[in-house]
Coordinates of C-alpha atoms in Angstrom, one line a residue:
M1 CA 13.9 -63.0 -4.8
K2 CA 16.7 -65.4 -4.1
D3 CA 20.2 -64.0 -3.9
Y4 CA 22.1 -67.1 -2.6
D5 CA 24.1 -65.1 -0.1
D6 CA 23.6 -67.9 2.4
L7 CA 26.0 -70.2 0.5
D8 CA 29.3 -70.7 2.3
F9 CA 32.0 -72.1 0.1
F10 CA 34.7 -72.0 2.7
G11 CA 33.0 -73.4 5.8
D12 CA 32.9 -77.0 6.9
E13 CA 29.7 -78.0 5.1
E14 CA 29.4 -81.4 6.9
T15 CA 29.7 -79.8 10.3
D16 CA 27.2 -77.1 9.5
S17 CA 24.8 -79.7 8.2
E18 CA 25.1 -81.8 11.3
K19 CA 24.5 -78.7 13.5
N20 CA 21.4 -77.8 11.6
K21 CA 20.1 -81.4 11.8
N22 CA 20.7 -81.5 15.6
K23 CA 19.0 -78.1 16.1
K24 CA 16.0 -79.1 14.0
S25 CA 15.8 -82.4 15.9
E26 CA 15.8 -80.6 19.2
E27 CA 13.1 -78.2 18.0
L28 CA 11.0 -81.0 16.7
E29 CA 11.3 -82.9 20.0
K30 CA 10.2 -79.8 21.9
I31 CA 7.2 -79.2 19.5
L32 CA 6.1 -82.8 19.9
K33 CA 6.1 -82.4 23.7
L34 CA 4.1 -79.2 23.3
E35 CA 1.6 -80.9 21.0
E36 CA 1.2 -83.6 23.6
E37 CA 0.6 -81.0 26.3
A38 CA -1.8 -79.1 24.1
K39 CA -4.2 -82.1 24.2
Y40 CA -4.9 -81.3 27.9
N41 CA -3.6 -77.7 28.4
F42 CA -4.6 -75.1 25.9
D43 CA -1.8 -72.6 26.7
A44 CA -1.8 -69.7 24.2
E45 CA 2.0 -69.3 24.2
N46 CA 2.5 -73.0 23.6
L47 CA 0.0 -73.0 20.7
E48 CA 1.7 -70.0 19.2
E49 CA 5.1 -71.7 19.4
I50 CA 3.6 -74.8 17.6
I51 CA 2.0 -72.7 14.9
N52 CA 5.2 -70.7 14.3
F53 CA 7.3 -73.9 14.1
Y54 CA 5.1 -75.4 11.4
F55 CA 4.7 -72.1 9.6
D56 CA 8.4 -71.6 9.5
N57 CA 8.9 -75.1 8.2
Y58 CA 6.3 -74.7 5.5
E59 CA 3.9 -77.2 7.0
F60 CA 1.0 -74.9 6.5
E61 CA -1.8 -77.4 6.9
K62 CA -0.6 -78.4 10.4
A63 CA -0.1 -74.7 11.3
L64 CA -3.7 -74.0 10.1
S65 CA -5.1 -76.8 12.3
Y66 CA -3.4 -75.3 15.4
V67 CA -4.3 -71.7 14.6
N68 CA -8.0 -72.8 14.4
V69 CA -7.6 -74.4 17.9
L70 CA -6.1 -71.1 19.1
L71 CA -9.0 -69.1 17.6
D72 CA -11.6 -71.4 19.2
I73 CA -10.1 -70.5 22.6
Y74 CA -9.2 -66.9 21.9
P75 CA -11.6 -65.6 19.3
Y76 CA -10.6 -61.9 19.9
S77 CA -6.8 -62.5 19.3
T78 CA -5.7 -60.1 16.6
D79 CA -2.4 -62.0 16.2
A80 CA -4.3 -65.3 15.7
W81 CA -6.5 -63.9 12.9
H82 CA -3.5 -62.3 11.3
K83 CA -1.6 -65.6 11.5
K84 CA -4.4 -67.5 10.0
A85 CA -4.5 -65.0 7.1
L86 CA -0.8 -65.5 6.6
I87 CA -1.1 -69.3 6.6
L88 CA -4.0 -69.2 4.0
D89 CA -1.9 -66.8 1.9
S90 CA 1.0 -69.3 2.0
L91 CA -1.5 -72.1 0.9
G92 CA -2.4 -70.0 -2.1
K93 CA -5.9 -69.4 -0.7
F94 CA -5.7 -65.7 -1.2
S95 CA -9.4 -64.8 -1.2
E96 CA -9.9 -66.6 2.1
A97 CA -6.8 -64.9 3.5
I98 CA -8.3 -61.5 2.8
E99 CA -11.4 -62.3 4.9
Y100 CA -9.2 -63.0 7.9
F101 CA -6.9 -60.0 7.4
E102 CA -10.1 -57.9 7.5
K103 CA -11.2 -59.6 10.8
A104 CA -7.7 -58.8 12.3
I105 CA -8.1 -55.2 11.1
L106 CA -11.5 -54.9 12.8
L107 CA -9.9 -55.9 16.1
D108 CA -6.9 -53.6 15.6
P109 CA -7.1 -51.0 12.9
T110 CA -3.8 -49.5 13.9
D111 CA -1.6 -52.4 13.1
K112 CA 0.3 -51.4 10.0
E113 CA 1.8 -54.9 9.5
I114 CA -1.7 -56.3 8.9
Y115 CA -2.3 -53.7 6.1
I116 CA 1.1 -54.5 4.6
N117 CA 0.4 -58.3 4.5
K118 CA -3.1 -57.7 3.3
G119 CA -1.6 -55.6 0.5
I120 CA 0.8 -58.4 -0.5
T121 CA -2.1 -60.9 -0.7
L122 CA -4.2 -58.4 -2.8
D123 CA -1.2 -58.1 -5.1
N124 CA -1.2 -61.9 -5.4
L125 CA -4.8 -61.7 -6.4
E126 CA -3.7 -59.1 -9.0
K127 CA -6.0 -56.5 -7.3
Y128 CA -3.2 -53.9 -7.6
D129 CA -5.2 -50.8 -6.9
Q130 CA -6.6 -52.3 -3.6
A131 CA -3.1 -53.5 -2.7
L132 CA -1.7 -49.9 -3.2
S133 CA -4.5 -48.6 -0.9
C134 CA -3.3 -51.0 1.8
F135 CA 0.3 -50.0 1.5
L136 CA -0.6 -46.3 1.5
K137 CA -2.6 -46.8 4.7
A138 CA 0.5 -48.4 6.3
V139 CA 2.7 -45.5 5.1
E140 CA 0.2 -43.0 6.6
M141 CA 0.7 -44.7 9.9
D142 CA 4.4 -45.0 9.5
P143 CA 6.0 -42.8 6.7
Y144 CA 9.3 -44.5 7.2
N145 CA 8.2 -48.1 7.0
P146 CA 10.6 -49.8 4.5
D147 CA 8.4 -52.9 4.1
A148 CA 5.3 -50.8 3.1
L149 CA 7.3 -48.7 0.7
F150 CA 9.1 -51.6 -0.9
N151 CA 6.0 -53.7 -1.5
M152 CA 4.3 -50.6 -2.9
G153 CA 7.1 -50.3 -5.3
L154 CA 6.7 -54.0 -6.4
T155 CA 3.0 -53.4 -7.1
Y156 CA 3.8 -50.3 -9.1
E157 CA 6.2 -52.4 -11.2
K158 CA 3.4 -54.9 -12.0
L159 CA 1.3 -51.9 -13.1
E160 CA 4.3 -50.8 -15.3
K161 CA 4.4 -47.5 -13.4
F162 CA 8.1 -47.6 -13.2
T163 CA 8.6 -43.9 -12.2
E164 CA 6.4 -44.4 -9.1
A165 CA 8.0 -47.7 -8.4
A166 CA 11.5 -46.1 -8.5
E167 CA 10.4 -43.4 -6.2
C168 CA 9.3 -46.0 -3.7
F169 CA 12.6 -47.9 -3.8
E170 CA 14.6 -44.7 -3.5
S171 CA 12.5 -43.8 -0.4
V172 CA 13.4 -47.3 1.0
L173 CA 17.1 -46.6 0.4
K174 CA 16.9 -43.2 2.2
I175 CA 15.7 -45.2 5.2
N176 CA 18.1 -48.1 4.8
S177 CA 21.0 -47.5 2.4
E178 CA 22.0 -51.2 2.6
H179 CA 18.6 -52.5 1.4
K180 CA 20.0 -54.8 -1.3
D181 CA 16.6 -55.8 -2.8
A182 CA 15.7 -52.1 -3.2
Y183 CA 18.9 -51.6 -5.3
Y184 CA 17.9 -54.6 -7.4
E185 CA 14.4 -53.4 -8.1
L186 CA 15.7 -49.9 -8.7
G187 CA 18.0 -51.3 -11.4
Y188 CA 15.1 -53.1 -13.0
C189 CA 12.9 -49.9 -13.0
F190 CA 15.7 -47.7 -14.4
D191 CA 16.2 -50.2 -17.2
F192 CA 12.6 -49.8 -18.3
L193 CA 12.8 -46.0 -17.9
D194 CA 15.9 -46.0 -20.3
M195 CA 18.0 -44.6 -17.4
L196 CA 20.7 -47.1 -18.3
T197 CA 23.7 -45.6 -16.4
E198 CA 21.5 -45.4 -13.3
S199 CA 20.4 -48.9 -13.8
I200 CA 23.9 -50.2 -14.0
N201 CA 24.9 -48.3 -10.8
A202 CA 21.9 -49.7 -9.0
Y203 CA 22.8 -53.3 -9.9
D204 CA 26.4 -52.6 -8.9
E205 CA 25.2 -51.4 -5.5
H206 CA 23.1 -54.5 -5.2
L207 CA 26.0 -56.8 -6.1
K208 CA 28.1 -55.3 -3.3
Y209 CA 25.7 -56.9 -0.9
S210 CA 24.6 -59.9 -3.0
P211 CA 27.6 -60.9 -5.2
L212 CA 26.2 -64.4 -5.7
N213 CA 22.9 -63.2 -7.2
Y214 CA 23.2 -64.6 -10.7
T215 CA 20.0 -62.8 -11.9
A216 CA 21.5 -59.4 -11.0
W217 CA 24.6 -60.2 -13.0
Y218 CA 22.4 -61.3 -15.9
N219 CA 20.2 -58.2 -15.8
R220 CA 23.3 -56.0 -15.5
G221 CA 24.6 -57.7 -18.7
I222 CA 21.4 -56.9 -20.5
V223 CA 21.7 -53.2 -19.6
L224 CA 25.4 -53.0 -20.5
N225 CA 24.5 -54.6 -23.8
R226 CA 21.9 -51.9 -24.4
T227 CA 24.5 -49.2 -23.8
G228 CA 26.8 -50.8 -26.4
K229 CA 29.4 -51.9 -23.8
F230 CA 29.5 -55.4 -25.2
L231 CA 32.8 -56.5 -23.5
K232 CA 31.5 -55.5 -20.1
A233 CA 28.2 -57.2 -20.8
I234 CA 30.1 -60.4 -21.7
E235 CA 31.9 -60.2 -18.3
S236 CA 28.6 -59.8 -16.5
Y237 CA 27.0 -62.7 -18.4
E238 CA 30.0 -64.9 -17.6
M239 CA 29.8 -64.1 -13.9
C240 CA 26.2 -65.1 -14.1
L241 CA 27.1 -68.3 -15.8
A242 CA 29.8 -69.1 -13.3
L243 CA 27.1 -69.0 -10.7
R244 CA 24.4 -70.7 -12.7
S245 CA 25.7 -72.6 -15.7
N246 CA 22.3 -74.1 -16.7
F247 CA 20.8 -70.7 -17.6
P248 CA 20.0 -70.8 -21.3
S249 CA 19.0 -67.1 -21.6
A250 CA 22.4 -66.1 -20.2
W251 CA 24.2 -68.2 -22.8
Y252 CA 22.0 -66.8 -25.5
N253 CA 22.6 -63.2 -24.6
C254 CA 26.3 -63.8 -24.0
G255 CA 26.4 -65.1 -27.6
N256 CA 24.6 -62.0 -28.8
A257 CA 27.3 -59.8 -27.1
Y258 CA 30.1 -61.9 -28.6
A259 CA 28.4 -61.5 -32.1
S260 CA 28.2 -57.7 -31.5
V261 CA 32.0 -57.5 -31.2
G262 CA 32.6 -59.8 -34.1
R263 CA 33.7 -62.8 -32.1
L264 CA 31.4 -65.1 -34.1
H265 CA 33.0 -68.5 -33.1
K266 CA 32.6 -67.6 -29.4
A267 CA 29.0 -66.5 -30.2
I268 CA 28.4 -69.9 -31.8
E269 CA 29.8 -71.7 -28.8
C270 CA 27.4 -69.8 -26.5
Y271 CA 24.4 -70.4 -28.8
L272 CA 25.1 -74.1 -28.8
K273 CA 25.3 -74.2 -25.0
S274 CA 22.0 -72.4 -24.9
L275 CA 20.5 -75.0 -27.3
E276 CA 21.7 -77.9 -25.1
L277 CA 19.6 -76.4 -22.3
K278 CA 16.6 -75.1 -24.4
K279 CA 16.3 -77.4 -27.4
D280 CA 14.6 -76.1 -30.6
D281 CA 14.6 -72.5 -29.4
P282 CA 13.8 -70.5 -32.6
F283 CA 15.7 -67.4 -31.5
T284 CA 18.9 -69.3 -30.8
L285 CA 18.6 -71.3 -34.0
H286 CA 18.1 -68.1 -35.9
N287 CA 21.1 -66.4 -34.4
L288 CA 23.2 -69.4 -35.2
G289 CA 22.1 -69.0 -38.7
N290 CA 23.1 -65.3 -38.6
A291 CA 26.5 -66.1 -37.2
Y292 CA 27.3 -68.7 -39.9
E293 CA 26.0 -66.4 -42.5
E294 CA 28.4 -63.6 -41.4
L295 CA 31.2 -66.2 -41.5
G296 CA 30.3 -67.0 -45.1
N297 CA 29.3 -70.5 -44.2
F298 CA 26.0 -70.4 -46.1
E299 CA 25.4 -74.2 -45.9
M300 CA 25.4 -74.2 -42.1
A301 CA 23.5 -70.9 -42.0
I302 CA 20.8 -72.4 -44.3
S303 CA 20.6 -75.5 -42.0
Y304 CA 20.1 -73.4 -38.9
F305 CA 17.6 -71.0 -40.5
S306 CA 15.7 -74.1 -41.7
E307 CA 15.6 -75.5 -38.1
A308 CA 14.5 -72.0 -36.8
I309 CA 11.6 -72.1 -39.3
K310 CA 10.6 -75.6 -38.2
A311 CA 10.5 -74.3 -34.6
D312 CA 8.6 -71.1 -35.5
H313 CA 6.8 -70.8 -38.8
Y314 CA 6.0 -67.2 -38.2
N315 CA 9.5 -65.7 -37.8
Y316 CA 9.9 -63.7 -41.0
E317 CA 13.6 -63.0 -40.2
S318 CA 14.5 -66.6 -40.5
Y319 CA 12.9 -66.8 -44.0
Y320 CA 14.7 -63.6 -44.9
G321 CA 18.0 -64.9 -43.5
R322 CA 17.7 -68.2 -45.4
G323 CA 16.7 -66.4 -48.6
N324 CA 19.8 -64.1 -48.3
C325 CA 22.0 -67.2 -48.1
Y326 CA 20.3 -68.7 -51.2
F327 CA 20.8 -65.4 -52.9
N328 CA 24.5 -65.5 -52.1
F329 CA 24.6 -69.1 -53.6
G330 CA 23.0 -67.8 -56.7
S331 CA 19.9 -69.9 -56.0
Y332 CA 17.6 -67.1 -56.9
D333 CA 14.4 -69.1 -57.3
K334 CA 14.7 -70.5 -53.7
A335 CA 15.6 -67.1 -52.5
I336 CA 12.5 -65.5 -54.0
E337 CA 10.4 -68.3 -52.4
D338 CA 11.8 -67.4 -49.0
F339 CA 11.4 -63.7 -49.5
N340 CA 7.8 -64.2 -50.5
S341 CA 7.2 -66.2 -47.3
A342 CA 8.9 -63.4 -45.3
I343 CA 6.7 -60.8 -47.0
I344 CA 3.5 -62.7 -46.1
L345 CA 4.5 -62.3 -42.4
C346 CA 6.0 -58.8 -42.7
K347 CA 5.1 -56.9 -45.8
D348 CA 6.4 -53.5 -44.6
Y349 CA 10.1 -54.4 -44.3
S350 CA 11.8 -52.7 -47.3
E351 CA 15.0 -54.9 -47.1
I352 CA 13.0 -58.0 -48.0
W353 CA 11.5 -56.4 -51.0
Y354 CA 14.9 -55.1 -52.0
L355 CA 16.6 -58.5 -52.1
K356 CA 13.5 -60.0 -53.7
A357 CA 13.8 -57.4 -56.5
D358 CA 17.5 -58.0 -56.9
A359 CA 16.8 -61.8 -57.2
E360 CA 14.1 -61.2 -59.8
H361 CA 16.3 -58.8 -61.7
A362 CA 19.1 -61.4 -61.7
L363 CA 16.6 -64.0 -63.2
G364 CA 15.5 -61.6 -65.8
K365 CA 12.0 -61.3 -64.3
I366 CA 12.0 -57.6 -65.1
D367 CA 8.3 -56.8 -64.6
D368 CA 8.4 -58.6 -61.2
A369 CA 11.6 -56.7 -60.3
V370 CA 10.0 -53.4 -61.2
K371 CA 7.0 -54.1 -58.9
S372 CA 9.3 -55.1 -56.0
Y373 CA 11.6 -52.1 -56.4
S374 CA 8.5 -49.9 -56.4
M375 CA 7.6 -51.3 -53.0
V376 CA 11.1 -50.6 -51.7
V377 CA 11.0 -46.9 -52.6
K378 CA 7.4 -46.7 -51.3
L379 CA 8.5 -48.0 -47.9
D380 CA 11.9 -46.2 -47.9
D381 CA 11.7 -43.2 -50.1
K382 CA 15.0 -41.8 -48.9
N383 CA 17.0 -44.8 -50.2
Y384 CA 18.9 -43.5 -53.1
D385 CA 20.4 -46.9 -53.9
A386 CA 16.9 -48.3 -54.3
W387 CA 15.8 -45.4 -56.5
Y388 CA 18.9 -46.1 -58.7
D389 CA 18.1 -49.8 -59.0
Y390 CA 14.5 -49.1 -59.6
G391 CA 15.6 -46.8 -62.4
C392 CA 17.8 -49.6 -63.9
A393 CA 14.9 -52.1 -63.8
L394 CA 12.5 -49.5 -65.5
F395 CA 15.2 -48.9 -68.1
D396 CA 15.4 -52.7 -68.8
A397 CA 11.6 -52.7 -69.0
K398 CA 11.9 -49.9 -71.7
N399 CA 10.0 -47.5 -69.5
L400 CA 12.4 -44.6 -70.1
T401 CA 10.2 -41.8 -68.7
L402 CA 9.8 -43.4 -65.3
S403 CA 13.4 -44.6 -65.4
M404 CA 14.5 -41.0 -65.8
K405 CA 12.4 -39.9 -62.9
A406 CA 13.8 -42.6 -60.7
F407 CA 17.4 -41.5 -61.5
D408 CA 16.5 -37.9 -60.9
K409 CA 15.2 -38.9 -57.4
A410 CA 18.5 -40.8 -56.7
I411 CA 20.4 -37.6 -57.7
K412 CA 18.2 -35.4 -55.5
L413 CA 18.9 -37.7 -52.5
N414 CA 22.6 -38.0 -53.2
P415 CA 23.8 -35.2 -55.6
Q416 CA 27.5 -36.3 -55.3
W417 CA 26.9 -39.8 -56.7
H418 CA 28.0 -40.1 -60.3
E419 CA 26.3 -43.4 -61.4
P420 CA 22.8 -42.0 -62.0
Y421 CA 24.2 -39.4 -64.4
Y422 CA 25.6 -42.2 -66.6
E423 CA 22.2 -43.9 -66.7
K424 CA 20.6 -40.6 -67.6
A425 CA 23.1 -40.2 -70.4
K426 CA 22.1 -43.6 -71.8
I427 CA 18.5 -42.5 -71.9
Y428 CA 19.3 -39.3 -73.6
F429 CA 21.4 -41.0 -76.2
M430 CA 18.5 -43.5 -76.8
K431 CA 16.2 -40.6 -77.3
E432 CA 18.8 -39.1 -79.7
N433 CA 19.3 -36.1 -77.4
T434 CA 23.1 -36.1 -77.8
E435 CA 23.7 -32.7 -76.2
S436 CA 22.0 -33.7 -72.9
G437 CA 23.7 -37.1 -73.0
I438 CA 27.1 -35.5 -73.2
E439 CA 26.2 -33.1 -70.5
M440 CA 25.3 -36.0 -68.2
V441 CA 28.6 -37.8 -69.0
E442 CA 30.6 -34.7 -68.3
K443 CA 28.8 -34.2 -65.0
A444 CA 29.6 -37.8 -64.0
F445 CA 33.3 -37.3 -65.0
E446 CA 33.3 -34.1 -62.8
L447 CA 32.0 -36.1 -59.8
N448 CA 34.3 -39.0 -60.4
P449 CA 37.4 -37.8 -62.3
S450 CA 39.0 -41.3 -62.2
D451 CA 36.5 -42.4 -64.9
R452 CA 37.4 -39.6 -67.3
F453 CA 39.0 -40.3 -70.6
E454 CA 39.6 -38.1 -73.6
Y455 CA 37.2 -38.6 -76.5
D456 CA 36.1 -36.9 -79.7
L457 CA 32.4 -37.2 -80.2
E458 CA 32.6 -37.6 -84.0
N459 CA 35.4 -40.1 -83.9
D460 CA 35.0 -41.9 -80.6
W461 CA 31.2 -42.3 -80.5
K462 CA 31.3 -46.1 -80.3
K463 CA 34.0 -45.9 -77.6
L464 CA 31.7 -43.6 -75.5
L465 CA 28.7 -45.9 -76.0
Q466 CA 30.7 -49.0 -75.1
F467 CA 31.9 -47.2 -71.9
L468 CA 28.3 -46.5 -70.9
V469 CA 27.0 -50.0 -71.8
N470 CA 29.7 -51.7 -69.8
R471 CA 28.8 -49.8 -66.6

């Protein structure tokens, strides 16, 4: 993992660059002389120096050719077999590398470094159980070997065994309390284990040693966001972006944090930055739609939700968001069309059914509204508002018996709510059960005294009915 701590913003970059060039030139000159000598004098030390030079400079094919020469001369050299395995690993030839690690182990079964490097290659091959066996073998030889413990932790992470991984990284830190990468990985594990405070603390420790690691600032922001500390999350994302401005995910999540604290214009700025770097990203387009919707700018919201749908036809939330905007515009037919599309993709989300029912009710499609409300209360049977609206739709459909049951359910879920009592009063009056109707009106007045007015049933009958009809 890159942490960019080697960047020096205050040094003389030109001088440092010249020094590095001169040093590399001297090394290359020396290696070329050694290569010339190697044609006539197969000296092991010289060959090893040549191999190491090319290996360290990522010229693995050249390193491989010289290690083969070394092995022809010294076929029982453990270090040579080990080096060949490392070179093959660097070339991505992992299966071949394993073969040479095993040859090295045959020559020296007590060398823990060979087991560690073999484990890393097995990890590259996604043979995680075999990799763990190698790391455990190294730990048996040296219980305080930080490399074995650290790499074992990385393999446990890939197996999503985050508890075991965290234990490995904690063991590393007991050996070396300044192991910056162990703090980083520990932060990652604690995040997955929902140990969010511990995760933040681990990232903080890592950043003491690697303050220029933009991914650590980013991950820290993610965890802070999960804890609801949105302003601190924003600070962390902005540190990340100061170090790496072309990081679309950081702009996106920074936008989410701004949206969470209601700073929607800043959120929009961040989302637009993210889109510059990652064009047509459906999540960013969707969240732009959300932000504009919250600002009441439904035209812009519809535009971005439409772009999000073009980018991802299977995101039900974008259909739902656009449908909600159409609903707010009073374009109920378009809203219903979007809600139907959303339901095809996600039929178990009660809120979609609820808005669909409201739109159908507004258009006078009472039978459709009744069916949709029935789905809402099926999916969310504790929603007293939905039971109330279901009752109203049933009332409009002239199904007074089921309507009464729906209002009873709303009252059971929220006994202090007065509105269902008024609706029940209407039903009783329609059934010519005046006594029960008056009882319901009085109960509603009791719960909401501000509605009360004096009436005489014989003389104010029309006044009372008008009051109920107007509700």
